[in-house]
Amino acid sequence: MAKAKTQQAHTGKAPTATPTAKTTYHACYKRFAPQAMALPDRDVEVCRADVRIAFANVKRGVQAACADPARIRRALPELPLDDVLALPDLGRALVFAATRVTAKPASSGEIEAKLKVVIELREPMLTLAETLAKRGLLPKDVVAEIRAGSGKYDLASDGMALAHLYEEHAVALRGKHPFSQEEFEQLREASEWLLDTLTPEGARRPAAKQRGEAETMRDRLWTLLVRRYADLRKIGYYFHGDAFEEVTPKLLSRVSSTAVDDVSEEVEAEAGGGEDAGEDGNHGAVSQPAVALPP
């Protein structure tokens, strides 16, 4: 097992907030992607696992072993407990990455549908932003830069910029525009999807390149999960001794069909109801190859 890292002093309490505003699968993916990319290339392991089973074991292990974070901090002060407590969200990031490997390239119809959302919201938001800028409520140079440019990729960039602009100046603009938070979320989601799908020239990214990038991120997130799960098993062993396997099972240990069904239901619920669910045409549905699991 990897040696636990020395962390800064802790308060003895579990984290009350995470870097993401909401724990959708895509939000988790964006949260952990930079950490995964920081791993040295030589340390990255290829993920050949059924990530649903790993995710089920992660959730089970954290729930069973980390019910009392303050006690763990007192007993194991050098163990990176915040990383361990975040393992379920890291699992969600891995599941999201796995969907991108198996996803089909976006169709022209999907691209046009997302563009329609951006176009319908961009113009009224931008027109009002120009008026608000003249009144000194928004920075004129930023608004002018959003108006400049053309093309599908630029439209998507505009959508992201507008959503951010209204959010950044929300206090000053309260009551001065008719747009709902839902509309800003729709604009942001459609813009993110387009920026992730299109090249700056407006064409769809080659499927092979997309798949290669997706596999790279899946493997890196898997490596990060394996490393941090080792710390969870240290907690299990410290408090439960030889019975730690029952509390913190191996990542690919067999789990009950109910546990896997629960994970599948969570994934399906995410795909059906969250703006940040799957972005690559399969809307978060996980399609993983069957693997032989250890007894």
PDB file of C-alpha atoms in Angstrom:
ATOM      1  CA  MET A   1       0.000   0.000   0.000  1.00  0.00           C
ATOM      2  CA  ALA A   2       1.130   3.527  -0.692  1.00  0.00           C
ATOM      3  CA  LYS A   3       2.447   5.542   2.216  1.00  0.00           C
ATOM      4  CA  ALA A   4      -0.074   8.018   3.597  1.00  0.00           C
ATOM      5  CA  LYS A   5       0.682  11.633   2.824  1.00  0.00           C
ATOM      6  CA  THR A   6       1.267  14.196   5.526  1.00  0.00           C
ATOM      7  CA  GLN A   7      -1.590  16.676   5.594  1.00  0.00           C
ATOM      8  CA  GLN A   8      -2.124  20.021   7.215  1.00  0.00           C
ATOM      9  CA  ALA A   9      -3.756  20.223  10.655  1.00  0.00           C
ATOM     10  CA  HIS A  10      -7.380  19.153  10.736  1.00  0.00           C
ATOM     11  CA  THR A  11     -10.299  20.365  12.847  1.00  0.00           C
ATOM     12  CA  GLY A  12     -11.479  16.840  13.568  1.00  0.00           C
ATOM     13  CA  LYS A  13     -14.642  17.367  11.568  1.00  0.00           C
ATOM     14  CA  ALA A  14     -15.677  15.948   8.231  1.00  0.00           C
ATOM     15  CA  PRO A  15     -15.502  18.376   5.291  1.00  0.00           C
ATOM     16  CA  THR A  16     -18.614  20.537   5.107  1.00  0.00           C
ATOM     17  CA  ALA A  17     -18.161  21.549   1.473  1.00  0.00           C
ATOM     18  CA  THR A  18     -16.626  20.230  -1.702  1.00  0.00           C
ATOM     19  CA  PRO A  19     -15.072  22.105  -4.636  1.00  0.00           C
ATOM     20  CA  THR A  20     -18.183  21.432  -6.734  1.00  0.00           C
ATOM     21  CA  ALA A  21     -21.522  23.113  -6.216  1.00  0.00           C
ATOM     22  CA  LYS A  22     -23.396  19.895  -6.961  1.00  0.00           C
ATOM     23  CA  THR A  23     -22.312  16.290  -7.164  1.00  0.00           C
ATOM     24  CA  THR A  24     -23.529  15.433 -10.636  1.00  0.00           C
ATOM     25  CA  TYR A  25     -21.362  12.935 -12.455  1.00  0.00           C
ATOM     26  CA  HIS A  26     -20.030  15.599 -14.820  1.00  0.00           C
ATOM     27  CA  ALA A  27     -19.302  17.975 -11.938  1.00  0.00           C
ATOM     28  CA  CYS A  28     -17.352  15.184 -10.228  1.00  0.00           C
ATOM     29  CA  TYR A  29     -15.498  14.490 -13.471  1.00  0.00           C
ATOM     30  CA  LYS A  30     -14.456  18.129 -13.813  1.00  0.00           C
ATOM     31  CA  ARG A  31     -13.422  18.211 -10.159  1.00  0.00           C
ATOM     32  CA  PHE A  32     -11.068  15.222 -10.343  1.00  0.00           C
ATOM     33  CA  ALA A  33      -9.803  15.508 -13.932  1.00  0.00           C
ATOM     34  CA  PRO A  34      -6.957  17.946 -13.050  1.00  0.00           C
ATOM     35  CA  GLN A  35      -5.794  15.671 -10.214  1.00  0.00           C
ATOM     36  CA  ALA A  36      -5.856  12.662 -12.515  1.00  0.00           C
ATOM     37  CA  MET A  37      -3.894  14.477 -15.213  1.00  0.00           C
ATOM     38  CA  ALA A  38      -1.230  15.395 -12.653  1.00  0.00           C
ATOM     39  CA  LEU A  39      -0.296  11.732 -12.195  1.00  0.00           C
ATOM     40  CA  PRO A  40       3.060  10.752 -13.751  1.00  0.00           C
ATOM     41  CA  ASP A  41       2.560   8.835 -17.002  1.00  0.00           C
ATOM     42  CA  ARG A  42       4.637   5.921 -15.735  1.00  0.00           C
ATOM     43  CA  ASP A  43       2.252   5.368 -12.813  1.00  0.00           C
ATOM     44  CA  VAL A  44      -0.985   5.194 -14.810  1.00  0.00           C
ATOM     45  CA  GLU A  45      -2.743   1.808 -14.791  1.00  0.00           C
ATOM     46  CA  VAL A  46      -5.010   0.656 -17.626  1.00  0.00           C
ATOM     47  CA  CYS A  47      -8.564   0.212 -16.410  1.00  0.00           C
ATOM     48  CA  ARG A  48      -9.974  -3.158 -17.470  1.00  0.00           C
ATOM     49  CA  ALA A  49     -12.471  -3.304 -14.623  1.00  0.00           C
ATOM     50  CA  ASP A  50     -16.236  -3.063 -14.477  1.00  0.00           C
ATOM     51  CA  VAL A  51     -16.347   0.382 -12.921  1.00  0.00           C
ATOM     52  CA  ARG A  52     -19.868  -0.169 -11.571  1.00  0.00           C
ATOM     53  CA  ILE A  53     -18.592  -2.905  -9.261  1.00  0.00           C
ATOM     54  CA  ALA A  54     -15.666  -0.751  -8.134  1.00  0.00           C
ATOM     55  CA  PHE A  55     -18.053   2.148  -7.479  1.00  0.00           C
ATOM     56  CA  ALA A  56     -20.385  -0.076  -5.432  1.00  0.00           C
ATOM     57  CA  ASN A  57     -17.466  -1.288  -3.290  1.00  0.00           C
ATOM     58  CA  VAL A  58     -16.190   2.265  -2.831  1.00  0.00           C
ATOM     59  CA  LYS A  59     -19.546   3.502  -1.556  1.00  0.00           C
ATOM     60  CA  ARG A  60     -19.930   0.471   0.692  1.00  0.00           C
ATOM     61  CA  GLY A  61     -16.416   0.853   2.112  1.00  0.00           C
ATOM     62  CA  VAL A  62     -16.620   4.575   2.847  1.00  0.00           C
ATOM     63  CA  GLN A  63     -20.009   4.195   4.480  1.00  0.00           C
ATOM     64  CA  ALA A  64     -18.833   1.323   6.679  1.00  0.00           C
ATOM     65  CA  ALA A  65     -15.341   2.535   7.617  1.00  0.00           C
ATOM     66  CA  CYS A  66     -15.764   6.313   7.810  1.00  0.00           C
ATOM     67  CA  ALA A  67     -18.880   6.759   9.906  1.00  0.00           C
ATOM     68  CA  ASP A  68     -16.824   8.697  12.496  1.00  0.00           C
ATOM     69  CA  PRO A  69     -14.302  10.938  10.670  1.00  0.00           C
ATOM     70  CA  ALA A  70     -13.211  12.704  13.880  1.00  0.00           C
ATOM     71  CA  ARG A  71     -12.151   9.388  15.410  1.00  0.00           C
ATOM     72  CA  ILE A  72     -10.164   8.517  12.300  1.00  0.00           C
ATOM     73  CA  ARG A  73      -8.384  11.888  12.310  1.00  0.00           C
ATOM     74  CA  ARG A  74      -7.350  11.387  15.930  1.00  0.00           C
ATOM     75  CA  ALA A  75      -6.088   7.861  15.327  1.00  0.00           C
ATOM     76  CA  LEU A  76      -4.499   8.409  11.888  1.00  0.00           C
ATOM     77  CA  PRO A  77      -3.610  12.124  11.690  1.00  0.00           C
ATOM     78  CA  GLU A  78      -1.260  11.720   8.701  1.00  0.00           C
ATOM     79  CA  LEU A  79      -3.718   9.822   6.549  1.00  0.00           C
ATOM     80  CA  PRO A  80      -5.363  12.024   3.824  1.00  0.00           C
ATOM     81  CA  LEU A  81      -8.909  11.519   5.109  1.00  0.00           C
ATOM     82  CA  ASP A  82     -10.471  14.232   2.957  1.00  0.00           C
ATOM     83  CA  ASP A  83      -9.372  12.297  -0.136  1.00  0.00           C
ATOM     84  CA  VAL A  84     -10.854   9.111   1.307  1.00  0.00           C
ATOM     85  CA  LEU A  85     -14.187  10.766   2.122  1.00  0.00           C
ATOM     86  CA  ALA A  86     -14.322  12.039  -1.462  1.00  0.00           C
ATOM     87  CA  LEU A  87     -13.930   8.531  -2.924  1.00  0.00           C
ATOM     88  CA  PRO A  88     -17.638   8.152  -3.855  1.00  0.00           C
ATOM     89  CA  ASP A  89     -17.434  11.324  -5.950  1.00  0.00           C
ATOM     90  CA  LEU A  90     -14.203  10.073  -7.510  1.00  0.00           C
ATOM     91  CA  GLY A  91     -16.099   6.885  -8.349  1.00  0.00           C
ATOM     92  CA  ARG A  92     -18.794   8.958 -10.046  1.00  0.00           C
ATOM     93  CA  ALA A  93     -16.091  10.730 -12.054  1.00  0.00           C
ATOM     94  CA  LEU A  94     -14.716   7.351 -13.148  1.00  0.00           C
ATOM     95  CA  VAL A  95     -18.168   6.123 -14.193  1.00  0.00           C
ATOM     96  CA  PHE A  96     -18.646   9.297 -16.228  1.00  0.00           C
ATOM     97  CA  ALA A  97     -15.256   8.814 -17.883  1.00  0.00           C
ATOM     98  CA  ALA A  98     -16.151   5.222 -18.748  1.00  0.00           C
ATOM     99  CA  THR A  99     -19.300   6.372 -20.546  1.00  0.00           C
ATOM    100  CA  ARG A 100     -17.171   8.590 -22.762  1.00  0.00           C
ATOM    101  CA  VAL A 101     -15.069   5.646 -23.904  1.00  0.00           C
ATOM    102  CA  THR A 102     -18.082   3.651 -25.053  1.00  0.00           C
ATOM    103  CA  ALA A 103     -20.116   6.592 -26.352  1.00  0.00           C
ATOM    104  CA  LYS A 104     -20.828   7.125 -30.020  1.00  0.00           C
ATOM    105  CA  PRO A 105     -19.644  10.358 -31.699  1.00  0.00           C
ATOM    106  CA  ALA A 106     -22.186  13.156 -31.552  1.00  0.00           C
ATOM    107  CA  SER A 107     -24.514  13.292 -34.545  1.00  0.00           C
ATOM    108  CA  SER A 108     -25.168  16.415 -36.590  1.00  0.00           C
ATOM    109  CA  GLY A 109     -28.713  16.386 -35.198  1.00  0.00           C
ATOM    110  CA  GLU A 110     -27.443  16.481 -31.623  1.00  0.00           C
ATOM    111  CA  ILE A 111     -25.096  19.333 -32.462  1.00  0.00           C
ATOM    112  CA  GLU A 112     -27.877  21.329 -34.115  1.00  0.00           C
ATOM    113  CA  ALA A 113     -30.172  20.758 -31.116  1.00  0.00           C
ATOM    114  CA  LYS A 114     -27.546  22.136 -28.715  1.00  0.00           C
ATOM    115  CA  LEU A 115     -26.820  25.043 -31.047  1.00  0.00           C
ATOM    116  CA  LYS A 116     -30.517  25.890 -31.119  1.00  0.00           C
ATOM    117  CA  VAL A 117     -30.548  26.200 -27.330  1.00  0.00           C
ATOM    118  CA  VAL A 118     -27.506  28.486 -27.372  1.00  0.00           C
ATOM    119  CA  ILE A 119     -28.785  30.640 -30.222  1.00  0.00           C
ATOM    120  CA  GLU A 120     -32.220  31.149 -28.661  1.00  0.00           C
ATOM    121  CA  LEU A 121     -30.748  32.256 -25.332  1.00  0.00           C
ATOM    122  CA  ARG A 122     -27.600  34.030 -26.528  1.00  0.00           C
ATOM    123  CA  GLU A 123     -29.140  36.907 -28.478  1.00  0.00           C
ATOM    124  CA  PRO A 124     -31.626  38.199 -25.876  1.00  0.00           C
ATOM    125  CA  MET A 125     -29.063  37.793 -23.095  1.00  0.00           C
ATOM    126  CA  LEU A 126     -26.355  39.510 -25.123  1.00  0.00           C
ATOM    127  CA  THR A 127     -28.611  42.343 -26.279  1.00  0.00           C
ATOM    128  CA  LEU A 128     -29.642  43.090 -22.703  1.00  0.00           C
ATOM    129  CA  ALA A 129     -26.031  42.770 -21.558  1.00  0.00           C
ATOM    130  CA  GLU A 130     -25.063  45.509 -24.033  1.00  0.00           C
ATOM    131  CA  THR A 131     -27.737  47.789 -22.561  1.00  0.00           C
ATOM    132  CA  LEU A 132     -26.625  47.004 -19.022  1.00  0.00           C
ATOM    133  CA  ALA A 133     -23.020  47.694 -20.015  1.00  0.00           C
ATOM    134  CA  LYS A 134     -24.001  51.154 -21.301  1.00  0.00           C
ATOM    135  CA  ARG A 135     -25.520  51.832 -17.880  1.00  0.00           C
ATOM    136  CA  GLY A 136     -22.317  50.780 -16.174  1.00  0.00           C
ATOM    137  CA  LEU A 137     -23.672  47.566 -14.693  1.00  0.00           C
ATOM    138  CA  LEU A 138     -21.496  45.253 -16.806  1.00  0.00           C
ATOM    139  CA  PRO A 139     -17.959  45.672 -18.200  1.00  0.00           C
ATOM    140  CA  LYS A 140     -18.231  47.054 -21.736  1.00  0.00           C
ATOM    141  CA  ASP A 141     -15.057  45.385 -23.017  1.00  0.00           C
ATOM    142  CA  VAL A 142     -16.205  41.933 -21.921  1.00  0.00           C
ATOM    143  CA  VAL A 143     -19.614  42.349 -23.522  1.00  0.00           C
ATOM    144  CA  ALA A 144     -18.042  43.653 -26.735  1.00  0.00           C
ATOM    145  CA  GLU A 145     -15.716  40.679 -26.881  1.00  0.00           C
ATOM    146  CA  ILE A 146     -18.657  38.300 -26.551  1.00  0.00           C
ATOM    147  CA  ARG A 147     -20.423  40.035 -29.451  1.00  0.00           C
ATOM    148  CA  ALA A 148     -17.352  39.718 -31.711  1.00  0.00           C
ATOM    149  CA  GLY A 149     -16.606  36.587 -33.707  1.00  0.00           C
ATOM    150  CA  SER A 150     -18.727  34.063 -35.538  1.00  0.00           C
ATOM    151  CA  GLY A 151     -19.133  30.330 -36.098  1.00  0.00           C
ATOM    152  CA  LYS A 152     -20.466  27.413 -34.084  1.00  0.00           C
ATOM    153  CA  TYR A 153     -17.519  27.183 -31.705  1.00  0.00           C
ATOM    154  CA  ASP A 154     -17.660  30.919 -31.077  1.00  0.00           C
ATOM    155  CA  LEU A 155     -21.389  30.657 -30.315  1.00  0.00           C
ATOM    156  CA  ALA A 156     -20.642  28.034 -27.698  1.00  0.00           C
ATOM    157  CA  SER A 157     -17.894  30.218 -26.218  1.00  0.00           C
ATOM    158  CA  ASP A 158     -20.348  33.112 -26.094  1.00  0.00           C
ATOM    159  CA  GLY A 159     -22.848  30.975 -24.214  1.00  0.00           C
ATOM    160  CA  MET A 160     -20.308  30.034 -21.569  1.00  0.00           C
ATOM    161  CA  ALA A 161     -19.138  33.631 -21.258  1.00  0.00           C
ATOM    162  CA  LEU A 162     -22.674  34.999 -20.917  1.00  0.00           C
ATOM    163  CA  ALA A 163     -23.668  32.490 -18.274  1.00  0.00           C
ATOM    164  CA  HIS A 164     -20.514  33.353 -16.319  1.00  0.00           C
ATOM    165  CA  LEU A 165     -21.012  37.107 -16.791  1.00  0.00           C
ATOM    166  CA  TYR A 166     -24.544  37.108 -15.398  1.00  0.00           C
ATOM    167  CA  GLU A 167     -23.476  34.838 -12.534  1.00  0.00           C
ATOM    168  CA  GLU A 168     -20.457  36.977 -11.675  1.00  0.00           C
ATOM    169  CA  HIS A 169     -22.587  40.140 -11.496  1.00  0.00           C
ATOM    170  CA  ALA A 170     -25.690  38.496 -10.028  1.00  0.00           C
ATOM    171  CA  VAL A 171     -25.935  40.888  -7.078  1.00  0.00           C
ATOM    172  CA  ALA A 172     -25.741  44.052  -9.221  1.00  0.00           C
ATOM    173  CA  LEU A 173     -28.184  42.603 -11.775  1.00  0.00           C
ATOM    174  CA  ARG A 174     -30.797  41.310  -9.349  1.00  0.00           C
ATOM    175  CA  GLY A 175     -34.221  42.371 -10.611  1.00  0.00           C
ATOM    176  CA  LYS A 176     -32.771  43.921 -13.770  1.00  0.00           C
ATOM    177  CA  HIS A 177     -33.187  40.981 -16.172  1.00  0.00           C
ATOM    178  CA  PRO A 178     -35.962  38.445 -16.934  1.00  0.00           C
ATOM    179  CA  PHE A 179     -33.794  35.324 -17.215  1.00  0.00           C
ATOM    180  CA  SER A 180     -34.223  32.388 -14.839  1.00  0.00           C
ATOM    181  CA  GLN A 181     -31.517  30.294 -13.232  1.00  0.00           C
ATOM    182  CA  GLU A 182     -32.812  27.354 -15.229  1.00  0.00           C
ATOM    183  CA  GLU A 183     -32.163  29.236 -18.470  1.00  0.00           C
ATOM    184  CA  PHE A 184     -28.609  30.031 -17.402  1.00  0.00           C
ATOM    185  CA  GLU A 185     -28.064  26.341 -16.599  1.00  0.00           C
ATOM    186  CA  GLN A 186     -29.500  25.325 -19.982  1.00  0.00           C
ATOM    187  CA  LEU A 187     -27.174  27.759 -21.721  1.00  0.00           C
ATOM    188  CA  ARG A 188     -24.155  26.613 -19.749  1.00  0.00           C
ATOM    189  CA  GLU A 189     -24.865  22.908 -20.294  1.00  0.00           C
ATOM    190  CA  ALA A 190     -25.437  23.271 -24.050  1.00  0.00           C
ATOM    191  CA  SER A 191     -22.345  25.463 -24.424  1.00  0.00           C
ATOM    192  CA  GLU A 192     -20.132  23.058 -22.461  1.00  0.00           C
ATOM    193  CA  TRP A 193     -21.363  20.146 -24.548  1.00  0.00           C
ATOM    194  CA  LEU A 194     -20.586  21.979 -27.785  1.00  0.00           C
ATOM    195  CA  LEU A 195     -17.148  23.102 -26.641  1.00  0.00           C
ATOM    196  CA  ASP A 196     -16.383  19.506 -25.678  1.00  0.00           C
ATOM    197  CA  THR A 197     -17.680  18.160 -28.993  1.00  0.00           C
ATOM    198  CA  LEU A 198     -16.580  20.704 -31.603  1.00  0.00           C
ATOM    199  CA  THR A 199     -13.159  21.819 -32.749  1.00  0.00           C
ATOM    200  CA  PRO A 200     -12.468  25.578 -32.908  1.00  0.00           C
ATOM    201  CA  GLU A 201     -13.188  25.337 -36.645  1.00  0.00           C
ATOM    202  CA  GLY A 202     -16.676  24.038 -35.847  1.00  0.00           C
ATOM    203  CA  ALA A 203     -16.226  20.457 -37.038  1.00  0.00           C
ATOM    204  CA  ARG A 204     -16.869  17.354 -34.980  1.00  0.00           C
ATOM    205  CA  ARG A 205     -13.797  15.889 -33.349  1.00  0.00           C
ATOM    206  CA  PRO A 206     -12.538  12.691 -34.934  1.00  0.00           C
ATOM    207  CA  ALA A 207     -14.033   9.690 -33.144  1.00  0.00           C
ATOM    208  CA  ALA A 208     -10.640   8.030 -32.737  1.00  0.00           C
ATOM    209  CA  LYS A 209      -9.187  11.093 -31.069  1.00  0.00           C
ATOM    210  CA  GLN A 210     -12.190  11.418 -28.758  1.00  0.00           C
ATOM    211  CA  ARG A 211     -11.944   7.778 -27.780  1.00  0.00           C
ATOM    212  CA  GLY A 212      -8.210   8.057 -27.141  1.00  0.00           C
ATOM    213  CA  GLU A 213      -8.675  11.089 -24.914  1.00  0.00           C
ATOM    214  CA  ALA A 214     -11.532   9.385 -23.076  1.00  0.00           C
ATOM    215  CA  GLU A 215      -9.520   6.213 -22.461  1.00  0.00           C
ATOM    216  CA  THR A 216      -6.614   8.249 -21.142  1.00  0.00           C
ATOM    217  CA  MET A 217      -8.810  10.044 -18.614  1.00  0.00           C
ATOM    218  CA  ARG A 218     -10.594   6.834 -17.615  1.00  0.00           C
ATOM    219  CA  ASP A 219      -7.247   5.135 -16.889  1.00  0.00           C
ATOM    220  CA  ARG A 220      -5.975   8.119 -14.917  1.00  0.00           C
ATOM    221  CA  LEU A 221      -9.111   8.359 -12.807  1.00  0.00           C
ATOM    222  CA  TRP A 222      -8.953   4.610 -12.212  1.00  0.00           C
ATOM    223  CA  THR A 223      -5.342   4.950 -11.032  1.00  0.00           C
ATOM    224  CA  LEU A 224      -6.316   7.767  -8.693  1.00  0.00           C
ATOM    225  CA  LEU A 225      -9.154   5.669  -7.302  1.00  0.00           C
ATOM    226  CA  VAL A 226      -6.904   2.648  -6.728  1.00  0.00           C
ATOM    227  CA  ARG A 227      -4.359   4.779  -4.872  1.00  0.00           C
ATOM    228  CA  ARG A 228      -6.885   6.449  -2.612  1.00  0.00           C
ATOM    229  CA  TYR A 229      -8.832   3.269  -1.963  1.00  0.00           C
ATOM    230  CA  ALA A 230      -5.650   1.845  -0.450  1.00  0.00           C
ATOM    231  CA  ASP A 231      -5.933   4.516   2.256  1.00  0.00           C
ATOM    232  CA  LEU A 232      -9.536   3.503   2.920  1.00  0.00           C
ATOM    233  CA  ARG A 233      -8.395  -0.088   3.446  1.00  0.00           C
ATOM    234  CA  LYS A 234      -5.770   1.157   5.908  1.00  0.00           C
ATOM    235  CA  ILE A 235      -8.608   2.645   7.934  1.00  0.00           C
ATOM    236  CA  GLY A 236     -10.496  -0.626   7.722  1.00  0.00           C
ATOM    237  CA  TYR A 237      -7.472  -2.614   8.904  1.00  0.00           C
ATOM    238  CA  TYR A 238      -6.642  -0.190  11.723  1.00  0.00           C
ATOM    239  CA  PHE A 239     -10.096  -0.363  13.273  1.00  0.00           C
ATOM    240  CA  HIS A 240     -11.208  -3.870  12.271  1.00  0.00           C
ATOM    241  CA  GLY A 241      -8.018  -5.928  12.074  1.00  0.00           C
ATOM    242  CA  ASP A 242      -8.287  -9.158  10.143  1.00  0.00           C
ATOM    243  CA  ALA A 243     -11.984  -8.499   9.510  1.00  0.00           C
ATOM    244  CA  PHE A 244     -11.179  -5.429   7.420  1.00  0.00           C
ATOM    245  CA  GLU A 245     -11.975  -7.292   4.191  1.00  0.00           C
ATOM    246  CA  GLU A 246     -15.623  -7.366   5.236  1.00  0.00           C
ATOM    247  CA  VAL A 247     -15.654  -3.605   5.805  1.00  0.00           C
ATOM    248  CA  THR A 248     -13.415  -2.449   2.973  1.00  0.00           C
ATOM    249  CA  PRO A 249     -13.456  -5.176   0.315  1.00  0.00           C
ATOM    250  CA  LYS A 250     -11.077  -5.277  -2.619  1.00  0.00           C
ATOM    251  CA  LEU A 251     -12.193  -2.937  -5.366  1.00  0.00           C
ATOM    252  CA  LEU A 252     -13.318  -5.737  -7.669  1.00  0.00           C
ATOM    253  CA  SER A 253     -14.622  -8.123  -5.037  1.00  0.00           C
ATOM    254  CA  ARG A 254     -17.972  -9.639  -5.880  1.00  0.00           C
ATOM    255  CA  VAL A 255     -20.870  -7.590  -4.563  1.00  0.00           C
ATOM    256  CA  SER A 256     -24.531  -8.466  -4.341  1.00  0.00           C
ATOM    257  CA  SER A 257     -26.639  -7.932  -7.429  1.00  0.00           C
ATOM    258  CA  THR A 258     -28.656  -5.458  -5.349  1.00  0.00           C
ATOM    259  CA  ALA A 259     -25.574  -3.298  -4.804  1.00  0.00           C
ATOM    260  CA  VAL A 260     -24.806  -3.237  -8.524  1.00  0.00           C
ATOM    261  CA  ASP A 261     -28.469  -2.534  -9.288  1.00  0.00           C
ATOM    262  CA  ASP A 262     -28.374   0.392  -6.869  1.00  0.00           C
ATOM    263  CA  VAL A 263     -25.367   1.832  -8.706  1.00  0.00           C
ATOM    264  CA  SER A 264     -27.032   1.289 -12.074  1.00  0.00           C
ATOM    265  CA  GLU A 265     -30.179   3.038 -10.837  1.00  0.00           C
ATOM    266  CA  GLU A 266     -28.101   5.977  -9.622  1.00  0.00           C
ATOM    267  CA  VAL A 267     -26.374   6.221 -12.997  1.00  0.00           C
ATOM    268  CA  GLU A 268     -29.688   6.032 -14.853  1.00  0.00           C
ATOM    269  CA  ALA A 269     -31.253   8.651 -12.591  1.00  0.00           C
ATOM    270  CA  GLU A 270     -28.278  10.935 -13.222  1.00  0.00           C
ATOM    271  CA  ALA A 271     -28.593  10.448 -16.962  1.00  0.00           C
ATOM    272  CA  GLY A 272     -32.267  11.202 -16.974  1.00  0.00           C
ATOM    273  CA  GLY A 273     -32.426  14.155 -14.631  1.00  0.00           C
ATOM    274  CA  GLY A 274     -29.118  16.030 -14.426  1.00  0.00           C
ATOM    275  CA  GLU A 275     -27.893  18.686 -16.829  1.00  0.00           C
ATOM    276  CA  ASP A 276     -24.372  17.433 -16.362  1.00  0.00           C
ATOM    277  CA  ALA A 277     -25.026  13.811 -17.181  1.00  0.00           C
ATOM    278  CA  GLY A 278     -23.563  12.104 -20.244  1.00  0.00           C
ATOM    279  CA  GLU A 279     -22.354  14.456 -22.963  1.00  0.00           C
ATOM    280  CA  ASP A 280     -21.384  12.117 -25.728  1.00  0.00           C
ATOM    281  CA  GLY A 281     -24.640  10.852 -27.123  1.00  0.00           C
ATOM    282  CA  ASN A 282     -25.423   8.060 -24.668  1.00  0.00           C
ATOM    283  CA  HIS A 283     -26.497  10.353 -21.808  1.00  0.00           C
ATOM    284  CA  GLY A 284     -24.605   8.568 -19.075  1.00  0.00           C
ATOM    285  CA  ALA A 285     -25.583   4.970 -19.801  1.00  0.00           C
ATOM    286  CA  VAL A 286     -22.728   2.723 -18.711  1.00  0.00           C
ATOM    287  CA  SER A 287     -21.675  -0.012 -21.093  1.00  0.00           C
ATOM    288  CA  GLN A 288     -18.814  -1.996 -19.625  1.00  0.00           C
ATOM    289  CA  PRO A 289     -17.339  -5.307 -20.755  1.00  0.00           C
ATOM    290  CA  ALA A 290     -17.806  -8.292 -18.488  1.00  0.00           C
ATOM    291  CA  VAL A 291     -14.733  -9.172 -16.471  1.00  0.00           C
ATOM    292  CA  ALA A 292     -13.699 -12.143 -14.393  1.00  0.00           C
ATOM    293  CA  LEU A 293     -13.776 -11.111 -10.753  1.00  0.00           C
ATOM    294  CA  PRO A 294     -11.790 -12.596  -7.912  1.00  0.00           C
ATOM    295  CA  PRO A 295     -13.784 -14.704  -5.421  1.00  0.00           C
TER     296      PRO A 295
END
